[in-house]
Amino acid sequence: PSAPSGFNGLAQGTDRILWSWTDNSNNEDKFIILSDTIGVIVDNLSPNTTEYLETGLLPNTTYARYVQAYNSTGYSDSLQKTICTHANPPTGLSATLTTGTTVVVSWTSGTGGAAAFRVERKEEGGSWTVLKDFADGYTSTSYTDTGLSSDTTYYYQIAAFNFDGIMTSYDGPVMAKTLDITAPDSAINLSASIADIKGGVTLSWTNPGDDGTIGDIAGGAVLIKYSKDGSTTYDTALGPVTISKDLIQGATEQTTITGLDAGTLYYFFVKVRDDAGNLSAEVKVSTYTGAQPYLKVYGITSPITAGVSSDLIVKAIGPLGTTDTNYTGTVSFSCYLSTTLALSGAIIPSDYTFTTADSGIHTFSNAVSFPDRNEVYTCYVKATDKNDSAIYGEQTVVVSPPDFISGTVTQKDGTPLSLVYVEAYGIGLSTVTASTLTDGSYELAGLSVGTYTVRVTYEVDGIESSAEKETTNGTADFDFTLEINYTLASVQGVISGIKPSRIASSGIKPLRTKSEVPSYAFVEIRRSRAVMRIPIASDGSFRVENLLPGEYSMRAFDGENYSRVSTVKLFEGQTLGVKFAFPLSVSSVYCQPNPGPDTSGNIYICFIGNQSYGAEVKIYTITGEKVRGSKNFENFTNTDSENGKRFIWNLKNDGGRVVASGVYFYILEVKDLSSGESKKFKGKIAIVK
């Protein structure tokens, strides 16, 4: 037969090679795979075969093979081909930092070894770089990586090659971080100045970089020492003062050191430390410490609305930031928009003389207010010791223009109108709404600076009308008189069963808001878009006056639950009584003690509801036999509304005999006597004697 051609092999892994060829004959009896030139038969194959997968081989090992076409008259051989199986991947990769900037990478070679290894490295966020490759013939199982950058994270991965240069999968990556061995530069532009405080000095400097002048210093510190002897150094000076923080490169920092001898020359020595402990070189500066106190001005509300009064507090600050209780001196006040422009129209305190009776602090009650400039602006209020201009203090105050429009709405005979809808709007301005209270007053709050159209809308006999006029924010007494005259109506009523803790304190005005639900009980009355909430008095009563005739919807909130909505129709001069129906609500049903009885020989079946309800209890044995009914109970206690109601069972049955120990169950039925709505609750009772 003709000889096969194109004989070749392809490694399929660490233990197999796929051999292939072209069949050039049509008369072979079989094909024979033979090993190298010795002619050892590897396998006999069927005629017309063109490939053979040889398995069970060793990793990273070369194999020489050829194929023979054979029949009874003779045979023909292909050319020989040598192929290497894949190497096993390396394992156990590790990276160890041996010096500040040297990393040793180690691994274990796979079974059968490797013809060479590839070592790769990359920095955090970078790309891989080949350090050793097949062409280098690198067979060692460790690699020492030197000359790396300090304070840098590196990653390593390793792969192996077989003798044909085919690479395995990678082992890794593993991580190693070099040490930071580069010190920051010294603090830049270090300066010192006298602080306005006894024994105080303010130091200022510009931060260097983490490595010299480069990079922020995360977890850094500024180390300060000081002495009265200029010949000393940082290492021998007093202190230390340590400021630990992230240092932003190029940022200006300052700190005030207190507790030094007042009016004394001090030398300050400063070093910068990075998070690795590297120290910069020392820089030095000197100055005298402060000899006088300074004044702290505070207490003014900021931001504050123009025209609103506020307190102002002046405190003398002595050594270590404490109050100088011995301070005496006459303090004068000024108010200005800048260091050169005084603010006219501001109200500030008159001169005040501190005595030792003030103990270094004085409060000027409601002594400060600022004019309306119809804009948000910033001003400065300064208190200065008239005998020493170096002793002063100031507070920066943001002043906002008045943010409201307020007034009343009445009919033409002067009677105030309740529940009139009021809104303010303008070009480029948000719309703000309110409703008049029972005294006819309204307030549109939270307004921006601008000119508003204020519209009042009211409804009489189903006809809606409105009146409007313009004004700016900050206008008070912006009143409306409507061209109507009605004998106004009112609604009133009493809501029983409200817990005392849900009653609002006296003096709380009705609410106009529709969104926020207060924690106390109220009655809500609506008409179209107008809404008002009236707090309920301590006796449960409420009254809403000065209402125009027409239809209103009302509901009550008892502090926990809303009632059902009631719709009422009011006529001129009518005073209408309104009752509210609450959905039956029982928040808790329980038996105590359980197991019982208590020391008095009783068990109590209790419930807590949002109103006063009728209730019945029946007690049964575990087999369903009735033992006792509430109509024969010796006692039924209606406790205060905070604690609900309870039945007292003296462990006797309807026949007056004491029941035996065991398990019983009760059925409690709670009923709203006005609506007829009822609910049943079931529970177990254990009696142990």
XYZ file of C-alpha atoms in Angstrom:
689
model
C 0.000 0.000 0.000
C 1.001 3.649 -0.466
C 2.635 5.344 2.523
C 0.479 7.649 4.692
C 1.364 11.359 4.473
C 0.969 14.418 6.709
C 1.583 12.427 9.897
C 1.391 14.762 12.948
C 0.393 14.875 16.598
C -1.385 17.312 18.917
C -1.078 17.111 22.700
C -4.560 16.943 24.264
C -3.466 17.296 27.888
C -0.895 15.951 30.290
C -1.536 12.252 29.430
C -2.696 12.026 25.771
C -1.745 12.890 22.203
C -4.010 12.829 19.142
C -2.095 11.444 16.105
C -3.486 12.058 12.581
C -2.489 11.339 8.939
C -3.766 11.121 5.387
C -4.704 7.696 3.960
C -3.123 7.483 0.465
C -3.997 3.827 -0.292
C -7.111 1.810 -0.909
C -5.759 -1.674 -0.317
C -4.413 -1.670 3.246
C -5.500 -4.398 5.646
C -4.750 -2.205 8.662
C -2.761 0.737 10.023
C -0.105 0.245 12.690
C 1.067 2.979 15.128
C 4.735 2.374 15.936
C 7.105 3.900 18.506
C 10.275 5.663 17.184
C 12.705 3.910 14.857
C 12.821 0.674 16.846
C 9.402 -0.131 15.513
C 7.633 -1.068 18.758
C 3.955 -1.442 18.006
C 1.774 0.918 19.970
C -1.537 -0.176 18.481
C -3.160 -1.841 15.450
C -5.936 0.070 13.737
C -8.651 -0.704 11.217
C -8.184 0.137 7.529
C -9.244 3.627 6.412
C -8.440 5.064 9.872
C -6.936 8.593 9.820
C -6.428 9.427 13.526
C -5.551 7.778 16.821
C -5.821 9.120 20.457
C -2.997 7.711 22.548
C -3.632 7.901 26.339
C -1.903 6.941 29.574
C 1.156 9.058 28.800
C 3.366 10.988 31.207
C 3.173 14.781 31.565
C 5.795 16.987 29.916
C 7.270 14.004 28.042
C 8.187 13.762 24.336
C 6.948 10.835 22.289
C 8.184 9.811 18.749
C 5.652 7.984 16.570
C 4.971 7.032 12.924
C 2.171 5.160 11.162
C 2.423 2.182 8.788
C -0.050 1.103 6.065
C 0.038 -2.727 5.941
C -1.321 -5.610 3.798
C -0.209 -9.184 3.070
C 2.152 -8.097 0.291
C 4.043 -5.522 2.355
C 3.894 -2.154 4.156
C 4.761 1.540 3.761
C 5.795 3.949 6.586
C 4.990 7.611 7.150
C 7.567 10.104 8.346
C 8.199 10.165 12.143
C 6.870 12.973 14.396
C 7.904 13.868 17.965
C 5.301 15.551 20.237
C 5.454 16.579 23.958
C 2.515 16.185 26.354
C 1.360 19.198 28.381
C 3.109 20.079 31.612
C 1.136 20.100 34.866
C 0.315 23.686 36.100
C 2.406 24.981 39.024
C 0.737 25.129 42.463
C 1.184 26.688 45.896
C 2.037 30.186 44.663
C 3.050 32.646 47.387
C 4.572 36.128 47.532
C 6.656 37.203 50.542
C 7.991 40.676 51.270
C 11.612 40.128 52.401
C 12.786 43.759 52.509
C 10.994 47.065 52.060
C 10.947 46.811 48.254
C 11.868 43.169 47.519
C 9.351 40.346 47.007
C 10.187 36.625 46.731
C 7.653 34.627 44.705
C 7.637 30.838 45.280
C 5.682 27.909 43.831
C 5.707 24.137 43.391
C 6.304 22.548 39.994
C 3.716 20.101 38.750
C 4.376 16.355 38.366
C 6.899 15.735 35.617
C 8.460 19.164 35.962
C 8.400 21.890 33.359
C 10.585 22.966 30.475
C 10.332 26.578 31.734
C 8.153 28.920 33.778
C 6.476 32.238 32.967
C 6.494 34.790 35.824
C 4.164 37.810 35.487
C 3.633 40.891 37.654
C 1.296 43.876 37.672
C 0.632 46.875 39.905
C -2.757 47.699 41.408
C -4.949 48.813 38.499
C -2.208 48.124 35.918
C -1.609 45.450 33.282
C 0.493 42.289 33.437
C 4.213 42.393 32.629
C 6.205 39.228 31.783
C 9.301 38.926 33.981
C 10.417 35.457 32.790
C 9.215 33.537 29.723
C 9.824 30.316 27.710
C 12.693 31.862 25.823
C 14.510 32.490 29.128
C 14.434 28.781 30.001
C 13.623 29.722 33.607
C 13.231 26.474 35.610
C 13.683 27.673 39.196
C 10.596 27.441 41.450
C 11.150 30.877 43.001
C 11.774 34.377 41.722
C 13.206 37.368 43.583
C 11.677 40.676 42.439
C 13.859 43.616 43.480
C 13.888 47.376 43.006
C 10.123 47.773 43.414
C 8.397 51.053 44.224
C 7.671 51.707 47.890
C 4.162 51.595 49.334
C 2.818 49.836 46.224
C 0.575 46.778 45.817
C 1.805 44.148 43.347
C 0.188 40.970 42.013
C 1.967 37.857 40.681
C 0.889 34.828 38.610
C 2.843 31.785 37.331
C 2.424 29.367 34.401
C 4.556 26.439 33.113
C 5.661 25.406 29.569
C 6.259 21.937 28.140
C 9.169 21.256 25.785
C 7.060 22.294 22.801
C 6.466 25.734 24.356
C 2.793 25.103 25.149
C 1.761 27.024 28.302
C -0.394 25.739 31.176
C -3.061 27.686 33.053
C -1.917 30.259 35.638
C -1.574 29.754 39.363
C -2.506 32.970 41.187
C -2.678 35.822 41.348
C -1.208 36.481 44.789
C -0.638 39.913 46.295
C 2.249 41.602 48.087
C 2.583 45.222 49.179
C 5.939 46.937 49.552
C 6.665 49.110 52.530
C 6.540 52.885 52.532
C 10.169 53.873 53.091
C 9.948 57.413 51.715
C 9.507 60.167 54.298
C 7.324 63.227 53.750
C 8.980 66.575 53.191
C 9.007 69.034 56.076
C 5.964 71.155 56.849
C 5.922 74.099 54.448
C 5.565 77.792 55.361
C 5.442 77.143 59.103
C 4.437 80.286 60.988
C 3.377 81.188 64.516
C 1.217 84.049 65.783
C -0.092 85.245 69.119
C -3.523 83.804 69.865
C -6.217 85.963 71.444
C -6.110 83.832 74.557
C -3.868 83.847 77.576
C -0.946 81.487 77.015
C -2.038 80.705 73.459
C -0.166 80.462 70.154
C -1.625 79.702 66.715
C 0.588 77.673 64.376
C -0.033 77.541 60.624
C 1.627 75.481 57.888
C 1.110 73.844 54.498
C 1.073 70.054 54.320
C 3.817 68.271 52.338
C 3.200 65.062 50.394
C 3.255 61.457 51.552
C 6.438 60.741 49.579
C 8.318 64.007 49.649
C 5.873 66.460 48.092
C 3.699 63.873 46.310
C 0.354 62.485 47.444
C -1.992 62.891 50.411
C -0.956 61.383 53.739
C -3.772 59.069 54.816
C -3.511 58.319 58.519
C -0.747 60.886 58.932
C 0.155 63.115 61.843
C 1.760 66.447 62.631
C 4.035 66.224 65.687
C 4.649 69.470 67.584
C 7.032 70.074 70.474
C 7.925 73.360 72.127
C 10.352 74.934 74.599
C 11.592 78.285 75.865
C 15.146 77.395 74.804
C 15.854 78.067 71.144
C 19.026 75.953 71.234
C 17.115 72.699 71.707
C 15.772 70.484 68.948
C 12.618 68.482 68.355
C 14.149 65.474 70.098
C 14.851 67.382 73.335
C 11.956 69.881 73.401
C 8.843 69.655 75.589
C 5.466 68.394 74.477
C 4.438 66.650 72.455
C 1.260 67.845 70.720
C 0.135 65.272 68.139
C -2.463 66.081 65.493
C -3.520 62.783 63.911
C -5.571 63.131 60.724
C -5.532 62.641 56.971
C -3.235 65.324 55.582
C -4.226 66.704 52.192
C -1.103 67.592 50.214
C -0.858 71.362 49.727
C -3.671 72.158 52.203
C -3.099 74.871 54.806
C -3.587 73.732 58.401
C -3.568 75.542 61.719
C -3.913 74.736 65.389
C -3.936 76.764 68.587
C -1.790 75.561 71.471
C -2.924 76.734 74.900
C -1.825 76.356 78.490
C 1.575 78.008 77.954
C 2.993 80.771 80.113
C 1.296 84.015 79.077
C 3.403 86.660 77.301
C 6.421 84.353 76.961
C 8.700 83.589 73.986
C 8.353 79.958 72.866
C 10.068 77.911 70.153
C 8.015 75.328 68.288
C 9.497 72.291 66.510
C 7.391 70.451 63.934
C 7.762 67.120 62.125
C 5.334 65.319 59.787
C 4.786 61.547 60.038
C 3.164 59.287 57.450
C 1.143 56.157 58.223
C 4.266 53.976 57.869
C 6.053 55.920 60.603
C 8.453 57.791 58.285
C 9.348 61.171 59.805
C 10.117 64.367 57.944
C 12.944 66.684 58.835
C 12.333 69.218 61.601
C 11.228 72.813 61.031
C 11.217 75.484 63.751
C 9.416 78.773 64.459
C 9.091 81.068 67.474
C 6.656 83.665 68.843
C 5.315 85.114 72.062
C 2.206 83.614 73.633
C -1.021 85.563 74.141
C -1.307 87.574 77.330
C -4.990 88.605 77.271
C -8.337 86.794 77.102
C -10.602 86.949 74.074
C -14.361 87.381 73.837
C -16.612 84.682 72.456
C -19.827 85.986 70.865
C -22.617 83.471 70.228
C -26.275 82.703 70.928
C -27.759 84.574 67.961
C -30.070 82.313 65.975
C -28.542 81.680 62.555
C -30.070 81.749 60.089
C -32.450 84.297 61.585
C -35.477 85.925 59.978
C -35.219 89.675 59.571
C -37.176 91.531 62.251
C -37.117 88.579 64.684
C -35.356 89.203 68.007
C -32.686 86.865 69.355
C -30.430 86.524 72.380
C -26.750 87.400 72.253
C -24.164 85.942 74.642
C -20.690 87.304 75.383
C -18.202 85.116 77.231
C -14.598 85.912 78.194
C -12.327 82.977 77.356
C -9.152 82.499 79.375
C -6.338 79.916 79.390
C -7.097 76.394 78.136
C -10.353 77.624 76.625
C -12.105 77.971 79.985
C -14.240 80.916 81.072
C -12.213 83.795 82.525
C -14.434 84.348 85.563
C -12.344 87.343 86.691
C -12.760 89.319 83.480
C -13.793 92.978 83.844
C -14.112 95.551 81.120
C -16.586 97.603 79.102
C -17.752 95.899 75.922
C -19.126 97.805 72.921
C -20.995 96.253 69.991
C -20.961 96.759 66.237
C -22.756 95.146 63.312
C -21.432 95.261 59.781
C -21.638 93.591 56.386
C -17.879 93.667 55.860
C -14.864 95.043 57.682
C -15.646 98.504 56.317
C -19.430 98.598 55.766
C -21.650 99.007 58.833
C -25.166 97.539 58.750
C -27.691 100.302 59.320
C -31.002 99.472 60.937
C -29.660 96.601 63.057
C -30.639 96.490 66.724
C -27.673 95.591 68.964
C -27.016 95.937 72.723
C -25.666 99.105 74.272
C -22.246 99.184 75.905
C -22.003 96.839 78.858
C -19.464 96.772 81.692
C -18.513 93.341 82.999
C -17.926 93.008 86.731
C -16.708 89.999 88.669
C -20.386 89.315 89.475
C -20.852 88.301 85.807
C -18.267 85.507 86.249
C -17.080 86.172 82.700
C -20.395 85.642 80.864
C -23.478 87.753 80.148
C -26.650 87.045 78.173
C -28.444 89.898 76.407
C -32.027 88.626 76.077
C -33.876 89.410 72.813
C -31.355 92.202 72.273
C -30.495 91.612 68.607
C -32.524 91.904 65.416
C -31.683 92.724 61.819
C -33.396 94.783 59.105
C -35.135 93.324 56.098
C -33.039 93.804 52.946
C -35.428 91.595 50.948
C -32.567 89.134 50.367
C -30.564 86.522 52.220
C -27.426 88.215 53.480
C -24.601 87.635 55.961
C -23.601 90.087 58.677
C -21.124 90.070 61.547
C -21.857 91.070 65.131
C -18.732 92.049 67.043
C -18.122 92.723 70.736
C -14.898 94.610 71.565
C -13.285 95.569 74.872
C -13.197 99.384 74.658
C -9.868 99.500 76.507
C -8.103 96.821 74.450
C -8.987 96.378 70.775
C -7.142 93.038 70.748
C -9.829 91.593 73.044
C -12.817 90.963 70.835
C -15.090 88.280 69.424
C -17.682 88.047 66.699
C -20.451 85.835 65.367
C -21.362 85.427 61.729
C -25.128 85.560 61.196
C -27.144 84.650 58.089
C -30.239 86.837 57.815
C -33.227 85.762 55.740
C -36.100 88.026 54.675
C -39.473 87.348 56.347
C -40.920 84.220 54.772
C -44.606 84.743 55.512
C -47.722 86.674 54.564
C -50.374 86.830 57.269
C -53.684 88.519 57.953
C -57.367 87.910 58.604
C -60.461 87.288 56.502
C -63.769 88.798 57.665
C -67.165 89.537 56.192
C -68.175 93.176 55.807
C -69.631 93.465 59.331
C -66.194 92.516 60.708
C -67.071 88.989 61.793
C -64.119 86.596 61.238
C -64.630 83.696 58.828
C -63.420 80.148 59.468
C -62.289 77.680 56.806
C -61.672 80.139 54.008
C -59.100 78.759 51.569
C -56.065 81.026 51.098
C -53.255 80.587 48.576
C -50.223 82.613 47.456
C -48.553 82.200 44.081
C -46.318 84.129 41.704
C -44.239 83.791 38.560
C -41.341 81.428 39.290
C -42.522 80.970 42.886
C -43.956 77.933 44.634
C -47.626 77.983 45.592
C -48.314 77.995 49.349
C -51.771 77.353 50.832
C -53.528 77.745 54.184
C -56.998 77.927 55.712
C -58.339 80.554 58.101
C -58.759 79.604 61.756
C -61.808 80.267 63.911
C -60.619 83.856 64.513
C -60.354 84.421 60.746
C -56.535 84.518 60.813
C -54.254 82.893 58.254
C -50.521 82.574 57.736
C -48.780 81.564 54.512
C -45.350 80.398 55.677
C -42.151 79.275 53.960
C -42.320 81.848 51.173
C -39.373 82.776 48.981
C -38.471 86.355 48.113
C -40.881 87.786 45.558
C -44.221 89.352 44.769
C -47.223 87.117 45.395
C -50.863 87.126 44.402
C -52.863 86.183 47.498
C -56.281 84.717 46.764
C -59.022 83.837 49.243
C -61.693 81.394 48.079
C -64.989 80.792 49.882
C -68.203 78.913 49.151
C -71.747 79.970 50.016
C -74.841 78.015 49.004
C -72.785 75.892 46.623
C -71.370 78.926 44.771
C -67.596 79.391 44.979
C -66.192 82.938 44.887
C -62.765 84.443 45.363
C -60.943 87.726 45.939
C -57.270 88.458 45.357
C -54.596 91.150 45.594
C -50.789 91.382 45.419
C -48.090 91.881 48.048
C -44.520 90.776 48.816
C -43.262 88.241 51.318
C -42.918 89.614 54.837
C -46.292 91.365 54.815
C -48.335 91.157 58.010
C -51.943 92.337 58.524
C -52.693 91.601 54.877
C -56.438 91.463 55.494
C -59.428 90.662 53.290
C -62.999 91.901 53.810
C -65.532 89.908 51.812
C -68.689 91.604 50.526
C -71.028 89.181 52.293
C -72.996 89.232 55.540
C -74.282 86.017 57.056
C -75.279 85.012 60.511
C -72.504 82.471 60.923
C -72.921 78.935 62.227
C -70.946 76.606 64.485
C -70.568 72.905 65.281
C -69.802 71.370 68.635
C -69.831 68.078 70.475
C -68.217 65.793 73.012
C -66.065 62.717 72.365
C -65.907 60.328 75.290
C -63.289 57.750 76.164
C -60.192 59.711 75.081
C -57.100 58.874 77.082
C -55.785 61.813 79.150
C -52.361 61.443 77.517
C -53.967 62.208 74.137
C -55.376 65.569 75.231
C -53.368 68.538 73.920
C -52.079 71.093 76.374
C -54.027 74.333 76.554
C -53.051 77.182 74.249
C -52.451 75.074 71.118
C -53.989 76.728 68.093
C -56.045 74.861 65.492
C -53.961 73.243 62.752
C -54.245 74.042 59.060
C -52.060 71.195 57.781
C -53.566 68.215 55.996
C -50.510 65.952 56.028
C -49.015 65.748 59.515
C -50.959 63.740 62.101
C -50.276 65.070 65.610
C -50.131 62.699 68.563
C -53.076 64.335 70.331
C -56.833 64.118 69.704
C -58.535 66.567 67.355
C -61.592 67.154 65.180
C -60.967 67.735 61.477
C -63.429 69.809 59.457
C -63.200 70.270 55.678
C -64.923 72.239 53.013
C -63.677 71.894 49.455
C -59.904 72.567 49.648
C -59.989 74.218 53.077
C -59.223 72.127 56.149
C -58.739 72.810 59.861
C -58.021 70.628 62.887
C -59.368 71.656 66.291
C -57.668 70.180 69.437
C -60.137 68.473 71.779
C -60.475 69.953 75.269
C -59.693 68.021 78.450
C -63.405 67.232 78.962
C -63.636 65.776 75.437
C -65.531 68.757 74.020
C -64.859 70.731 70.842
C -66.375 73.738 69.099
C -65.803 75.236 65.643
C -67.197 78.743 65.188
C -67.636 81.407 62.487
C -68.612 78.987 59.717
C -70.451 80.023 56.585
C -73.657 78.079 55.880
C -73.215 75.042 53.698
C -72.036 71.426 53.689
C -68.939 70.236 55.603
C -67.276 66.875 56.166
C -65.920 66.082 59.616
C -64.065 63.311 61.396
C -62.391 62.892 64.780
C -59.010 61.486 65.782
C -58.835 60.141 69.340
C -55.035 59.980 69.384
C -54.939 56.465 67.944
C -57.783 56.001 65.437
C -59.908 58.058 63.067
C -63.686 58.010 63.340
C -65.952 57.513 60.362
C -66.515 60.664 58.292
C -69.671 62.653 59.072
C -71.230 65.036 56.554
C -73.119 67.975 58.093
C -75.297 70.693 56.567
C -75.173 74.054 58.383
C -77.748 76.825 58.101
C -77.382 80.471 59.035
C -77.105 81.032 62.772
C -77.260 77.293 63.516
C -75.264 75.604 66.268
C -75.146 71.932 65.364
C -74.175 69.095 67.672
C -72.063 66.411 65.992
C -71.384 62.858 67.157
C -68.692 60.601 65.723
C -68.763 56.816 65.309
C -65.429 55.079 65.727
C -64.805 51.614 64.268
C -64.615 49.103 67.056
C -60.946 48.741 68.006
C -59.583 46.514 70.748
C -55.811 46.795 71.001
C -55.226 44.137 73.654
C -57.045 41.176 75.272
C -55.275 39.204 77.976
C -55.758 37.147 81.127
C -53.678 37.688 84.259
C -52.221 36.014 86.134
C -52.069 33.003 83.845
C -51.672 30.482 85.352
C -53.544 31.821 88.355
C -55.030 32.729 90.707
C -53.326 35.690 92.439
C -52.946 35.975 96.204
C -56.565 37.183 96.425
C -57.813 34.035 94.698
C -58.826 35.905 91.513
C -58.097 35.818 87.793
C -58.661 38.949 85.634
C -59.841 38.953 82.016
C -58.922 42.366 80.574
C -59.215 44.301 77.339
C -58.166 47.739 76.083
C -60.235 49.537 73.439
C -60.419 52.974 71.864
C -63.894 53.745 73.273
C -66.260 52.645 76.035
C -67.848 49.360 74.983
C -70.203 46.819 76.453
C -68.661 43.410 77.058
C -69.590 39.891 78.158
C -67.432 36.926 79.222
C -68.256 33.219 79.236
C -65.928 30.569 80.667
C -65.942 26.904 79.617
C -64.189 23.696 80.574
C -61.837 22.153 78.042
C -64.663 19.828 76.998
C -66.996 22.759 76.236
C -69.141 22.777 79.389
C -70.067 26.321 80.449
C -68.746 27.179 83.908
C -69.511 30.837 84.421
C -71.161 33.787 82.632
C -70.467 37.486 83.199
C -74.060 38.313 84.184
C -73.453 36.528 87.493
C -70.005 37.970 88.174
C -69.544 39.486 91.588
C -67.631 42.448 90.189
C -67.235 44.263 86.862
C -64.703 47.074 87.037
C -64.517 49.905 84.505
C -61.057 51.282 85.207
C -59.665 54.538 83.770
C -59.462 54.803 80.003
C -55.672 54.297 79.993
C -56.046 50.738 81.305
C -59.285 49.536 79.700
C -61.770 47.236 81.465
C -61.571 43.946 83.278
C -63.708 41.084 84.534
C -62.810 39.584 87.899
C -63.335 35.819 88.269
C -63.186 34.450 91.787
C -62.851 30.870 90.393
C -66.476 30.026 91.248
C -68.977 28.550 88.827
C -72.524 29.779 88.299
C -73.578 27.633 91.249
C -71.138 29.367 93.593
C -68.745 26.423 93.904
C -64.991 26.789 93.468
C -63.814 25.042 90.281
C -61.015 22.488 90.220
C -57.488 23.024 88.901
C -57.125 22.540 85.165
C -57.323 24.288 81.799
C -60.335 26.442 80.893
C -61.039 28.776 78.024
C -62.974 32.024 77.839
C -64.891 33.860 75.126
C -64.912 37.663 75.459
C -67.431 39.546 73.324
C -66.898 43.328 72.984
C -69.768 45.371 71.571
C -70.189 48.977 70.452
C -73.581 49.773 71.966
C -74.249 52.662 69.578
C -73.482 50.911 66.284
C -74.075 47.302 67.324
C -70.670 46.272 65.942
C -69.086 43.462 67.962
C -65.984 41.260 68.068
C -65.226 38.005 69.900
C -61.910 36.951 71.420
C -60.943 33.521 72.757
C -58.208 32.539 75.197
C -57.066 29.823 77.606
C -56.836 30.011 81.389
C -54.728 27.669 83.511
C -55.696 27.240 87.175
C -53.079 25.831 89.523
C -53.851 25.516 93.232
